[in-house]
């Protein structure tokens, strides 16, 4: 199966499964799971942070961060297209009594500081208390550069806000910028990292932050039903992913560029050629029946989501040869 729907579809390789099978485990709620403890210790070093927490998903890690930074009646500022606003079921409001204040994302995925400043509420009982700015990197595949992150840090310090990064794909940003991951994460008070996307672990995310923040998040994780017991088999997979699958993300990016190039040569498709790391965005004209095309290709074990704005994602399950197979099948069926 060649699956372009998302980098979440990656499956654990045999080596990873072997490591999961042999992972030492214990009850993590008692702090007894050696593999979870090892992953969290590894993360402290790898990201150069005070503390780290293994979470069941990116959604959970983001929610824990919001609930650790904000109290009931506080608000966080984020992008209109931020995952932790648009794609997480309104969790911050539903479960944290935290109000989102979305700001339209700029074309490059960033948030304009003038617009953010205008949305910060004065200390007045009419308003929620603005506590936190939440950014996302990469966002829609686009990379926020280091200059922007430095400015964001200066901005939140000036305005007495905390700064969170939804870093589900922060390693893609680091790969694209050719930087160590800590050069990205060091600007933030908290960061969520997905192990289960391009890094190829089956389950799990990390939340990074200060000891105090992680202690609070750990408490909320238990309250939300996320206190896992013998989670070490999953943590071991996560550590394997961090140790083995971050360097290769550049291959996904070059495969995405190759895919964009190939697709742009097929008439009827309009491909966004700007840098979108491991994602290719395209639109198509009326001559193309996308639903039928998706069904035809599915019969050849090639899968993509047939939406109006196509998003094709490259990941460790897709090779350059797979892209050739896809382009060939596409050409044959339009
Ligand atoms: C996938 C994703 C998440 C959430 O991760 P899940 O593990 O699917 O809950 C959060 N933020 C971004 C940007 C994502 O792409």
Coordinates of C-alpha atoms and ligand atoms in Angstrom, one line a residue:
X1 CA 0.0 0.0 0.0
X2 CA 1.3 3.5 -0.9
X3 CA -0.5 5.8 1.4
X4 CA -0.3 9.6 0.9
X5 CA -3.0 10.5 3.4
X6 CA -0.7 11.4 6.3
X7 CA 2.5 10.6 8.0
X8 CA 0.4 9.2 10.8
X9 CA 0.0 6.0 8.7
X10 CA 3.6 4.9 9.2
X11 CA 4.0 1.5 10.7
X12 CA 6.6 0.2 13.2
X13 CA 9.5 -1.6 11.4
X14 CA 10.6 -5.1 12.6
X15 CA 13.5 -3.7 14.6
X16 CA 11.1 -1.3 16.4
X17 CA 8.7 -4.2 17.1
X18 CA 11.6 -6.3 18.4
X19 CA 12.6 -3.5 20.8
X20 CA 8.9 -3.2 22.0
X21 CA 8.7 -6.9 22.6
X22 CA 11.8 -6.8 24.8
X23 CA 11.1 -3.5 26.6
X24 CA 11.3 -3.7 30.4
X25 CA 7.9 -2.5 31.8
X26 CA 6.3 -1.6 35.1
X27 CA 3.4 0.5 36.4
X28 CA 4.1 4.0 35.1
X29 CA 1.5 5.6 37.4
X30 CA 3.8 4.4 40.3
X31 CA 6.8 5.7 38.3
X32 CA 7.9 2.1 37.9
X33 CA 8.1 1.7 34.1
X34 CA 11.8 1.6 33.2
X35 CA 11.2 2.2 29.5
X36 CA 9.0 5.2 30.1
X37 CA 11.5 6.6 32.6
X38 CA 14.3 5.9 30.1
X39 CA 12.4 7.7 27.3
X40 CA 11.7 10.8 29.5
X41 CA 15.4 10.9 30.7
X42 CA 16.5 10.6 27.0
X43 CA 14.2 13.4 26.1
X44 CA 15.5 15.7 28.8
X45 CA 19.0 15.3 27.3
X46 CA 18.0 15.3 23.6
X47 CA 15.9 18.4 23.9
X48 CA 18.0 20.0 26.7
X49 CA 14.9 20.6 28.9
X50 CA 14.3 20.3 32.6
X51 CA 11.5 17.7 32.2
X52 CA 9.5 15.6 29.8
X53 CA 6.3 13.6 29.9
X54 CA 5.2 10.7 27.7
X55 CA 1.6 11.2 26.5
X56 CA -0.8 9.1 24.6
X57 CA -1.2 11.5 21.7
X58 CA -0.3 15.0 20.4
X59 CA -3.8 16.1 21.2
X60 CA -3.3 15.1 24.8
X61 CA 0.1 16.7 25.0
X62 CA -1.2 20.0 23.7
X63 CA -4.2 19.9 26.0
X64 CA -2.0 19.2 29.0
X65 CA 0.2 22.1 28.1
X66 CA -2.7 24.5 27.8
X67 CA -4.2 23.2 31.1
X68 CA -0.8 23.5 32.8
X69 CA -0.2 27.1 31.6
X70 CA -3.8 28.4 32.0
X71 CA -6.4 28.3 34.7
X72 CA -10.2 28.4 34.2
X73 CA -11.1 31.7 32.6
X74 CA -7.7 32.3 31.0
X75 CA -7.1 32.4 27.3
X76 CA -4.5 31.4 24.8
X77 CA -3.7 33.1 21.5
X78 CA -3.2 30.8 18.5
X79 CA -3.5 30.6 14.8
X80 CA -6.9 30.3 13.2
X81 CA -5.6 27.1 11.5
X82 CA -3.7 25.9 14.6
X83 CA -4.2 22.2 15.3
X84 CA -4.8 22.9 19.0
X85 CA -7.7 25.2 18.0
X86 CA -9.2 23.8 14.9
X87 CA -8.5 20.0 15.0
X88 CA -8.7 19.0 18.7
X89 CA -12.4 19.1 19.4
X90 CA -12.2 22.4 21.3
X91 CA -10.6 20.4 24.1
X92 CA -9.1 23.5 25.8
X93 CA -12.6 25.0 26.2
X94 CA -14.4 21.7 26.8
X95 CA -12.1 20.3 29.4
X96 CA -10.0 23.2 30.6
X97 CA -12.4 26.1 30.7
X98 CA -9.8 27.9 28.6
X99 CA -10.8 30.3 25.9
X100 CA -9.0 30.3 22.6
X101 CA -8.3 33.6 20.9
X102 CA -7.5 32.7 17.3
X103 CA -5.7 35.1 14.9
X104 CA -5.7 34.6 11.2
X105 CA -2.4 32.9 10.1
X106 CA -0.2 34.8 7.6
X107 CA 0.5 33.1 4.3
X108 CA 3.8 31.7 5.7
X109 CA 2.0 30.2 8.6
X110 CA 3.2 32.7 11.2
X111 CA 1.1 35.0 13.3
X112 CA 1.6 38.8 13.0
X113 CA 2.8 40.3 16.3
X114 CA 0.9 43.5 15.8
X115 CA -2.3 41.5 15.5
X116 CA -1.4 39.4 18.5
X117 CA -0.7 42.5 20.6
X118 CA -4.1 43.9 19.6
X119 CA -5.8 40.7 20.9
X120 CA -4.1 40.7 24.3
X121 CA -6.8 41.7 26.8
X122 CA -6.3 44.4 29.5
X123 CA -6.6 43.4 33.1
X124 CA -10.3 44.0 33.4
X125 CA -13.1 41.8 34.7
X126 CA -14.8 42.0 31.3
X127 CA -12.1 39.9 29.7
X128 CA -10.5 36.5 30.0
X129 CA -6.9 36.7 31.1
X130 CA -4.5 36.3 28.2
X131 CA -1.8 33.9 29.4
X132 CA -0.2 32.1 26.5
X133 CA 0.8 32.3 22.9
X134 CA 0.7 29.0 21.1
X135 CA 2.6 28.5 17.8
X136 CA 2.9 25.5 15.5
X137 CA 6.0 24.4 13.6
X138 CA 5.8 23.1 11.0
X139 CA 2.3 24.4 10.2
X140 CA 0.7 23.0 7.1
X141 CA 4.2 21.8 6.2
X142 CA 5.6 25.3 6.3
X143 CA 8.6 26.1 8.5
X144 CA 8.7 29.0 10.9
X145 CA 12.3 30.2 10.8
X146 CA 14.6 30.9 13.8
X147 CA 14.4 34.7 13.4
X148 CA 10.6 34.5 13.8
X149 CA 11.0 32.2 16.9
X150 CA 13.5 34.7 18.5
X151 CA 11.0 37.5 17.9
X152 CA 8.2 35.5 19.4
X153 CA 10.3 34.9 22.5
X154 CA 11.0 38.6 22.8
X155 CA 7.3 39.4 22.2
X156 CA 6.0 37.1 24.9
X157 CA 8.6 38.3 27.4
X158 CA 7.6 41.9 26.7
X159 CA 3.9 41.0 27.2
X160 CA 4.3 38.7 30.1
X161 CA 2.9 35.6 28.3
X162 CA 4.1 32.0 28.2
X163 CA 5.0 30.5 24.8
X164 CA 3.9 27.0 23.7
X165 CA 5.0 25.2 20.6
X166 CA 2.8 22.5 18.9
X167 CA 5.9 20.7 17.6
X168 CA 4.1 17.7 16.3
X169 CA 6.4 18.1 13.3
X170 CA 9.2 20.1 14.9
X171 CA 11.7 17.6 13.7
X172 CA 10.6 18.3 10.1
X173 CA 11.3 22.0 10.8
X174 CA 14.8 21.1 12.3
X175 CA 15.6 18.9 9.3
X176 CA 14.6 21.6 6.8
X177 CA 16.6 24.3 8.7
X178 CA 19.5 21.9 9.2
X179 CA 19.5 22.6 12.9
X180 CA 19.5 20.6 16.1
X181 CA 16.0 20.2 17.5
X182 CA 17.0 22.0 20.7
X183 CA 17.7 25.2 18.6
X184 CA 14.0 25.2 17.9
X185 CA 12.6 24.1 21.2
X186 CA 14.8 26.3 23.4
X187 CA 12.6 29.4 22.6
X188 CA 9.5 27.9 24.2
X189 CA 8.2 27.3 27.7
X190 CA 6.6 24.1 26.6
X191 CA 6.7 21.9 23.4
X192 CA 4.7 18.9 22.2
X193 CA 6.4 16.4 19.9
X194 CA 4.7 13.7 18.0
X195 CA 6.5 10.3 18.0
X196 CA 3.8 8.7 15.9
X197 CA 3.9 10.8 12.7
X198 CA 7.0 11.0 10.5
X199 CA 9.2 9.4 13.2
X200 CA 7.3 6.2 12.8
X201 CA 6.3 5.2 16.4
X202 CA 2.9 3.5 16.6
X203 CA 1.6 5.7 19.5
X204 CA 2.7 8.6 21.6
X205 CA 3.9 12.1 22.1
X206 CA 6.2 14.0 24.4
X207 CA 5.5 17.2 26.3
X208 CA 8.6 19.1 27.3
X209 CA 8.9 21.9 29.8
X210 CA 10.0 23.0 33.3
X211 CA 9.7 20.6 36.2
X212 CA 6.9 22.6 37.6
X213 CA 5.0 22.7 34.4
X214 CA 5.5 18.9 33.8
X215 CA 4.4 18.1 37.3
X216 CA 1.1 20.0 36.7
X217 CA 0.7 18.3 33.3
X218 CA 1.4 14.9 34.8
X219 CA -1.5 15.5 37.3
X220 CA -3.9 16.6 34.5
X221 CA -2.8 13.6 32.4
X222 CA -4.0 11.3 35.2
X223 CA -7.3 13.3 35.6
X224 CA -7.9 13.0 31.9
X225 CA -7.5 9.2 32.0
X226 CA -4.1 9.3 30.5
X227 CA -2.2 7.6 33.3
X228 CA -1.0 4.5 31.5
X229 CA 0.3 1.5 33.3
X230 CA 2.8 -0.8 31.4
X231 CA 3.3 1.8 28.7
X232 CA 7.0 0.9 28.3
X233 CA 6.4 -1.0 25.1
X234 CA 5.1 2.2 23.5
X235 CA 7.8 4.4 25.1
X236 CA 10.5 2.0 23.8
X237 CA 9.1 2.4 20.3
X238 CA 9.2 6.2 20.8
X239 CA 12.8 6.2 21.9
X240 CA 13.7 4.0 19.0
X241 CA 12.0 6.5 16.7
X242 CA 13.9 9.5 18.2
X243 CA 17.2 7.6 17.9
X244 CA 16.8 6.3 14.4
X245 CA 14.2 8.2 12.4
X246 CA 14.9 11.9 12.7
X247 CA 17.9 12.1 10.4
X248 CA 16.0 10.6 7.5
X249 CA 13.2 13.2 7.5
X250 CA 15.3 15.1 4.9
X251 CA 14.5 12.2 2.5
X252 CA 10.8 12.8 3.0
X253 CA 11.3 16.4 2.1
X254 CA 13.2 15.7 -1.0
X255 CA 10.6 13.0 -2.0
X256 CA 7.9 15.7 -1.5
X257 CA 9.8 18.1 -3.8
X258 CA 10.1 15.3 -6.4
X259 CA 6.4 14.5 -6.1
X260 CA 5.5 18.2 -6.5
X261 CA 7.7 18.4 -9.6
X262 CA 6.2 15.3 -11.1
X263 CA 2.6 16.2 -10.3
X264 CA 3.1 19.7 -11.7
X265 CA 3.9 18.2 -15.1
X266 CA 0.5 16.5 -15.3
X267 CA -2.0 18.7 -17.0
X268 CA -5.0 19.6 -14.9
X269 CA -3.1 19.9 -11.7
X270 CA -1.9 23.1 -10.1
X271 CA 0.8 22.4 -7.6
X272 CA 1.9 24.7 -4.8
X273 CA 5.7 24.7 -5.3
X274 CA 6.6 26.6 -2.2
X275 CA 8.5 24.8 0.5
X276 CA 6.1 22.6 2.5
X277 CA 8.6 20.0 3.9
X278 CA 6.8 16.6 3.7
X279 CA 3.5 17.8 2.3
X280 CA 2.5 18.6 -1.3
X281 CA -0.6 20.7 -1.9
X282 CA -2.4 20.8 -5.2
X283 CA -5.6 21.9 -6.8
X284 CA -7.0 20.6 -10.0
X285 CA -9.4 21.7 -12.8
X286 CA -12.9 20.4 -13.6
X287 CA -11.6 17.9 -16.1
X288 CA -10.5 15.7 -13.2
X289 CA -13.0 13.6 -11.3
X290 CA -11.0 13.3 -8.0
X291 CA -13.4 10.9 -6.3
X292 CA -13.2 8.5 -9.2
X293 CA -9.5 8.9 -9.5
X294 CA -9.1 8.1 -5.7
X295 CA -11.2 5.0 -6.1
X296 CA -9.3 3.8 -9.3
X297 CA -6.0 4.2 -7.6
X298 CA -7.2 2.6 -4.4
X299 CA -7.8 -0.5 -6.5
X300 CA -4.0 -0.4 -7.2
X301 CA -3.2 0.0 -3.5
X302 CA -2.5 3.7 -3.8
X303 CA -4.3 5.8 -1.3
X304 CA -4.9 9.6 -1.0
X305 CA -7.6 11.8 0.4
X306 CA -9.8 13.1 -2.5
X307 CA -10.4 16.7 -1.2
X308 CA -10.7 19.9 -3.2
X309 CA -7.3 21.0 -2.0
X310 CA -5.2 17.9 -2.3
X311 CA -2.7 17.2 0.4
X312 CA -0.2 14.4 -0.3
X313 CA 2.2 13.5 2.5
X314 CA 5.5 11.8 2.2
X315 CA 6.9 9.6 5.1
X316 CA 9.1 6.6 5.9
X317 CA 6.6 4.3 4.2
X318 CA 7.0 6.1 0.8
X319 CA 10.0 5.8 -1.5
X320 CA 11.0 7.7 -4.6
X321 CA 10.0 4.6 -6.6
X322 CA 6.5 4.7 -4.9
X323 CA 6.1 8.2 -6.2
X324 CA 6.9 7.0 -9.7
X325 CA 4.3 4.3 -9.3
X326 CA 1.8 6.8 -8.2
X327 CA 2.5 9.3 -11.0
X328 CA 2.3 6.4 -13.6
X329 CA -1.1 5.2 -12.2
X330 CA -2.4 8.7 -12.0
X331 CA -1.5 9.4 -15.6
X332 CA -3.1 6.2 -16.7
X333 CA -6.4 7.0 -15.0
X334 CA -7.0 10.6 -15.8
Ligands
LIG1 C1 -1.3 15.3 14.4 C2 -1.1 16.6 15.1 C3 -1.4 16.8 16.4 C4 -2.1 15.8 17.3 O1 -1.6 14.6 17.3 P1 -2.4 13.3 17.6 O2 -1.4 12.3 18.0 O3 -3.0 12.9 16.3 O4 -3.4 13.6 18.6 C5 -1.2 18.1 17.0 N1 -0.6 19.1 16.2 C6 -0.3 18.9 14.9 C7 0.3 20.1 14.2 C8 -0.6 17.7 14.3 O5 -0.3 17.6 13.0

